[in-house]
CSV table of C-alpha atoms in Angstrom, one decimal:
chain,number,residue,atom,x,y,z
H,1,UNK,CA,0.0,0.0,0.0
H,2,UNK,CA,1.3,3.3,-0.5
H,3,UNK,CA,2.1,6.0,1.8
H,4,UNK,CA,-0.1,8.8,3.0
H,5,UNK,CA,2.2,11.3,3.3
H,6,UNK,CA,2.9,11.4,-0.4
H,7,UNK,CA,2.8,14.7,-1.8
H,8,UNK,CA,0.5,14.3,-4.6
H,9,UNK,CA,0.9,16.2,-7.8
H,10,UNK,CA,-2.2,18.1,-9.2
H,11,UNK,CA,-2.5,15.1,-12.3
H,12,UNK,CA,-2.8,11.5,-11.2
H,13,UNK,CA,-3.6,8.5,-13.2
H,14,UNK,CA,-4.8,5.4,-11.5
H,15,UNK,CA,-4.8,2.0,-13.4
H,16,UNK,CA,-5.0,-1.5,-13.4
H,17,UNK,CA,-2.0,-2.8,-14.9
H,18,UNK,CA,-3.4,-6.1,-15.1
H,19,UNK,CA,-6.7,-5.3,-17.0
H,20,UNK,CA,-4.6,-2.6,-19.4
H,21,UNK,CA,-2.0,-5.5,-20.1
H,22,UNK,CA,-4.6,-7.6,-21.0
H,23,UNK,CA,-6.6,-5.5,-23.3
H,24,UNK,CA,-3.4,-4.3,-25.0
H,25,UNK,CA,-2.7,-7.9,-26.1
H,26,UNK,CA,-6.2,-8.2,-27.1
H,27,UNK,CA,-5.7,-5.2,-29.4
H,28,UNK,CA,-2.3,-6.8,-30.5
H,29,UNK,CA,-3.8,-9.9,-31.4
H,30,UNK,CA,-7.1,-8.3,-33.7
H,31,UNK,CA,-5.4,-5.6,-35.2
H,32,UNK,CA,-2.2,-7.8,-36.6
H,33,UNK,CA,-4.7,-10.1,-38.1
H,34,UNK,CA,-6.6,-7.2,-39.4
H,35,UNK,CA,-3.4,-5.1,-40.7
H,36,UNK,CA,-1.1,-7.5,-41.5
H,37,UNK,CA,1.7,-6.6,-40.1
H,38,UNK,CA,2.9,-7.3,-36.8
H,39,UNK,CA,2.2,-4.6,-33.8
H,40,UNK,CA,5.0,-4.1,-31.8
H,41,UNK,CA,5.0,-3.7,-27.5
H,42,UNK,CA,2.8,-0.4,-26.4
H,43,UNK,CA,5.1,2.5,-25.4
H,44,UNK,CA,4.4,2.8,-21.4
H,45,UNK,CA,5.3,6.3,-22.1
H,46,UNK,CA,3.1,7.0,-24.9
H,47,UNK,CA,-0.4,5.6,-23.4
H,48,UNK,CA,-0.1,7.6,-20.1
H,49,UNK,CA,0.9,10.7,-21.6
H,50,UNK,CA,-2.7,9.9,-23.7
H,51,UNK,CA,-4.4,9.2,-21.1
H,52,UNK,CA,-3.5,12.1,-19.4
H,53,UNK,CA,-4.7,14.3,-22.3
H,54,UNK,CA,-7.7,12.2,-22.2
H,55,UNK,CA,-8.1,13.7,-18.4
H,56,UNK,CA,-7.5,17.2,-19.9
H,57,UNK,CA,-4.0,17.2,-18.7
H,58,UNK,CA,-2.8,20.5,-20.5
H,59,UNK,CA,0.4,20.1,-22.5
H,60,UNK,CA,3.2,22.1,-21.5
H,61,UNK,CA,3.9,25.3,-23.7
H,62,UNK,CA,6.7,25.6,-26.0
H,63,UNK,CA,8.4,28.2,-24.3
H,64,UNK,CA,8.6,26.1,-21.4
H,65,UNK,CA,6.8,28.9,-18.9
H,66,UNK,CA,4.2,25.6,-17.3
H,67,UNK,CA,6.4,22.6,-15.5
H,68,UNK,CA,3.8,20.2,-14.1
H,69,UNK,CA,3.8,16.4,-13.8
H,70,UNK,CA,1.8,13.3,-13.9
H,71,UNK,CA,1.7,10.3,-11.1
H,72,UNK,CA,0.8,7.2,-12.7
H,73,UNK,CA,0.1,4.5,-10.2
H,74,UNK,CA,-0.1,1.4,-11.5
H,75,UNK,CA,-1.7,-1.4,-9.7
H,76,UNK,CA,-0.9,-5.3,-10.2
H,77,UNK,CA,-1.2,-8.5,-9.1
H,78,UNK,CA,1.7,-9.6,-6.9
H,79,UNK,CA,2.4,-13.1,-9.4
H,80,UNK,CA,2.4,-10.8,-12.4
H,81,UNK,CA,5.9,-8.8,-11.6
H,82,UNK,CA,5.7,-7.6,-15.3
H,83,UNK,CA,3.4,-6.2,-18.0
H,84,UNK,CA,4.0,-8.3,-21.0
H,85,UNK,CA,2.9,-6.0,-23.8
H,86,UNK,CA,4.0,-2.6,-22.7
H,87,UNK,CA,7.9,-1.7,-22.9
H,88,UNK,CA,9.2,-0.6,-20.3
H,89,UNK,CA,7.1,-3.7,-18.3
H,90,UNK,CA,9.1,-4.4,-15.5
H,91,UNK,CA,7.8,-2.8,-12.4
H,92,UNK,CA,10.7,-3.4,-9.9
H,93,UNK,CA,13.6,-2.4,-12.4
H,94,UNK,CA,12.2,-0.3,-15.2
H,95,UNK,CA,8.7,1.4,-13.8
H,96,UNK,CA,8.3,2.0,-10.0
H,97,UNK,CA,10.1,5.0,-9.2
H,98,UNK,CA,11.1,5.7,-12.5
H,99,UNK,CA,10.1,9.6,-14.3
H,100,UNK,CA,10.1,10.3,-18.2
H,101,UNK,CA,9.6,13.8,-19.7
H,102,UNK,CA,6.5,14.2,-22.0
H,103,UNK,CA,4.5,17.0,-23.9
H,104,UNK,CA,2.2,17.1,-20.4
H,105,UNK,CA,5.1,17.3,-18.0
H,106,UNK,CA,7.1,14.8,-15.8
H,107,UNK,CA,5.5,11.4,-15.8
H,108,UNK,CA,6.3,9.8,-12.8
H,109,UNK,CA,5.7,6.1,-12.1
H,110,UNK,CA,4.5,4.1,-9.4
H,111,UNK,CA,3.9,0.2,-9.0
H,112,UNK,CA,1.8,-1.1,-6.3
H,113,UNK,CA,0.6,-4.6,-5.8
H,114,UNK,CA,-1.3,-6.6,-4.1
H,115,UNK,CA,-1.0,-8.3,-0.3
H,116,UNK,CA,-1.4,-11.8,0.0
H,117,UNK,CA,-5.3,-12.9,0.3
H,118,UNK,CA,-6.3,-9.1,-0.3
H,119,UNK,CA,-8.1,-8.9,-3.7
H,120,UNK,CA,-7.3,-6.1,-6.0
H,121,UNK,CA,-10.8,-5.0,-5.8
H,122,UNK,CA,-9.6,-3.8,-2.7
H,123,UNK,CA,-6.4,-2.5,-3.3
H,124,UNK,CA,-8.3,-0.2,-5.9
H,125,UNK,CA,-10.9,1.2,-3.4
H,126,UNK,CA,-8.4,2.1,-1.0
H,127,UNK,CA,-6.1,3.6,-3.1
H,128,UNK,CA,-8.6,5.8,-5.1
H,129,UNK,CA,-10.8,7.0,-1.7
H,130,UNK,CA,-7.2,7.9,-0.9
H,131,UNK,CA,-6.5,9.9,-4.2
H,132,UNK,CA,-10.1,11.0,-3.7
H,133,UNK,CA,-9.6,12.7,-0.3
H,134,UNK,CA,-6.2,14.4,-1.7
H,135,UNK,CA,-7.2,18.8,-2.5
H,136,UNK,CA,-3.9,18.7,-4.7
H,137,UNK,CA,-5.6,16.3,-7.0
H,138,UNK,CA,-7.2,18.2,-9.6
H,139,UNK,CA,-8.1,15.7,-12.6
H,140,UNK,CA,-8.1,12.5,-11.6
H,141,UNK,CA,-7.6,9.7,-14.7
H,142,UNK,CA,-9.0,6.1,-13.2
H,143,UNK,CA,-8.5,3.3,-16.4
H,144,UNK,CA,-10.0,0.2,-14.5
H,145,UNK,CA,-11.9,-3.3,-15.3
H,146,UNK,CA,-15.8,-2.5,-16.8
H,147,UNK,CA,-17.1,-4.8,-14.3
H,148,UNK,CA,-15.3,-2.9,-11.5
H,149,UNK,CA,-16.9,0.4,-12.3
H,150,UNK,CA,-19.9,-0.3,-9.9
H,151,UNK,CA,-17.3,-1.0,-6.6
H,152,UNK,CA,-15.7,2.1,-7.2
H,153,UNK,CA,-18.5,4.7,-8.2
H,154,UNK,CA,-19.8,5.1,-4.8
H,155,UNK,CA,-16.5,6.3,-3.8
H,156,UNK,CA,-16.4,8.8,-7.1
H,157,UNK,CA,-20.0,9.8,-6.3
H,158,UNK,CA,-19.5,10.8,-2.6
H,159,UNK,CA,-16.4,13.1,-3.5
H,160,UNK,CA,-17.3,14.2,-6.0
H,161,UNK,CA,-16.3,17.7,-6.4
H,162,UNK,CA,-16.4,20.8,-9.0
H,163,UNK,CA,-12.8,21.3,-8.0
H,164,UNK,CA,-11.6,18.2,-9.2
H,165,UNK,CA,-12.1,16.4,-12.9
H,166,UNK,CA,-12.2,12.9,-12.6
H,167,UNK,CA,-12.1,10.5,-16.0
H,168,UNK,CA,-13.2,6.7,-16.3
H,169,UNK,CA,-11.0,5.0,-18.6
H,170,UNK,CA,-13.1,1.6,-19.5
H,171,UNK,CA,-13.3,-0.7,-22.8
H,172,UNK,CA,-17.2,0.0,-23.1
H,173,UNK,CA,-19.2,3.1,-22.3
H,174,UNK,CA,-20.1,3.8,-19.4
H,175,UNK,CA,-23.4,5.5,-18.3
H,176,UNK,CA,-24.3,8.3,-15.5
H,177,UNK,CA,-22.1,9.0,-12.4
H,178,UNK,CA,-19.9,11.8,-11.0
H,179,UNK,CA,-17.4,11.3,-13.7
H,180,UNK,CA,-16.4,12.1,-17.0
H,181,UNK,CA,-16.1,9.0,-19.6
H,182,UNK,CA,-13.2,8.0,-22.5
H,183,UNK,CA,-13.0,4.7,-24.2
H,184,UNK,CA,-9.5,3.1,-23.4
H,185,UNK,CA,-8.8,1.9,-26.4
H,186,UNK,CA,-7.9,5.6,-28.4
H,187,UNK,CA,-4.9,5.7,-26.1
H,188,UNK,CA,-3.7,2.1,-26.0
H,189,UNK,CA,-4.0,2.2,-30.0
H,190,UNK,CA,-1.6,5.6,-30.0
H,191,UNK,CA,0.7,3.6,-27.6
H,192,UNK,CA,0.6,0.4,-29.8
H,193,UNK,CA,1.3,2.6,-33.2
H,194,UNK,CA,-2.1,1.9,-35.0
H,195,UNK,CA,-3.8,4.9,-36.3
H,196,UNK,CA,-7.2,5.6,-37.5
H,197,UNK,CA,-5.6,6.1,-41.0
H,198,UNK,CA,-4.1,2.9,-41.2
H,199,UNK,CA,-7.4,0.6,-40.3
H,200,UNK,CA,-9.6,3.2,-42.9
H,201,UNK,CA,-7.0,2.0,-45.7
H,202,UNK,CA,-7.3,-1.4,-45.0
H,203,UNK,CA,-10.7,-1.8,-45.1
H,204,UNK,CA,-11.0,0.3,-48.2
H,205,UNK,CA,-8.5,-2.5,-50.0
């Protein structure tokens, strides 16, 4: 579990690294069948600095005036000590800890996973009642499960707040609630180098 007395930047993306994993290789799998051409590992970097312009992150100005970051907190099942489709995917040596400049800011990683006979479902409440209860926070990016959506939106509806924009990141739309909704997949495409352009071609051949 992670600390309390983090100071917590004012852009903070919460995910299951598990359930992202997964759907990457699921759009890995469709999409090199569908393009012909093999899809290479998602850039880590890539999808969160998506995801945070998903959460309307602003991107830094070219002049340099705005320095902000982005806290990316990944959450994963302890017997999964790597994602397999994203590069970097090693939590211990390569993501925990670990910062990378990007067009939003600093990103700055985090890995936390799960206790022994604690379920992540768990994990995730606790960690985003925590991120929930933080005034720093100001946009809030949550990429979870679609079937976890109804554990966590009582949390999201009882703080919610005008002060702080909050973004559900899921596969399928999701309806009502104190939150704003994206579809995942835009961002894991971007990371996974497919573009809109390409799939229109192919289908036109």
């Amino acid at each position: 579990m992670m600390k309390n007395n983090i100071e917590w930047s004012e852009n903070v993306i919460l995910a299951d690294a598990d359930y992202v994993d997964g759907v990457a290789f699921n759009l890995t799998v469709n999409f090199e069948r569908m393009l012909g051409r093999r899809v290479p590992q998602a850039d880590m970097a890539q999808w969160a600095e998506c995801v945070a312009m998903d959460g309307k992150v602003p991107l830094c100005p070219p002049e340099g005036g705005m320095k902000g970051d982005v806290q990316i907190v990944l959450v994963h099942e302890r017997e999964n000590p790597s994602l397999k489709n994203f590069e970097p995917g090693n939590y211990a040596e390569e993501l925990d800890g670990k910062a990378v400049q990007s067009r939003v800011g600093e990103l700055v990683f985090n890995a936390v996973q799960t206790e022994e006979l604690a379920p992540k479902e768990l994990l995730m409440k606790e960690l985003l009642e925590l991120l929930c209860q933080q005034k720093a926070v100001k946009r809030l990016m949550v990429v979870v499960d679609d079937t976890m959506v109804n554990a966590l939106r009582p949390i999201l509806q009882r703080y919610d707040s005008d002060e702080r924009r909050t973004t559900l990141l899921t596969m399928q739309p999701v309806q009502g609630g104190a939150y704003r909704h994206v579809l995942l997949g835009y961002s894991l495409m971007a990371a996974l180098g497919i573009s809109s352009k390409e799939i229109e071609e192919r289908i036109k051949e």
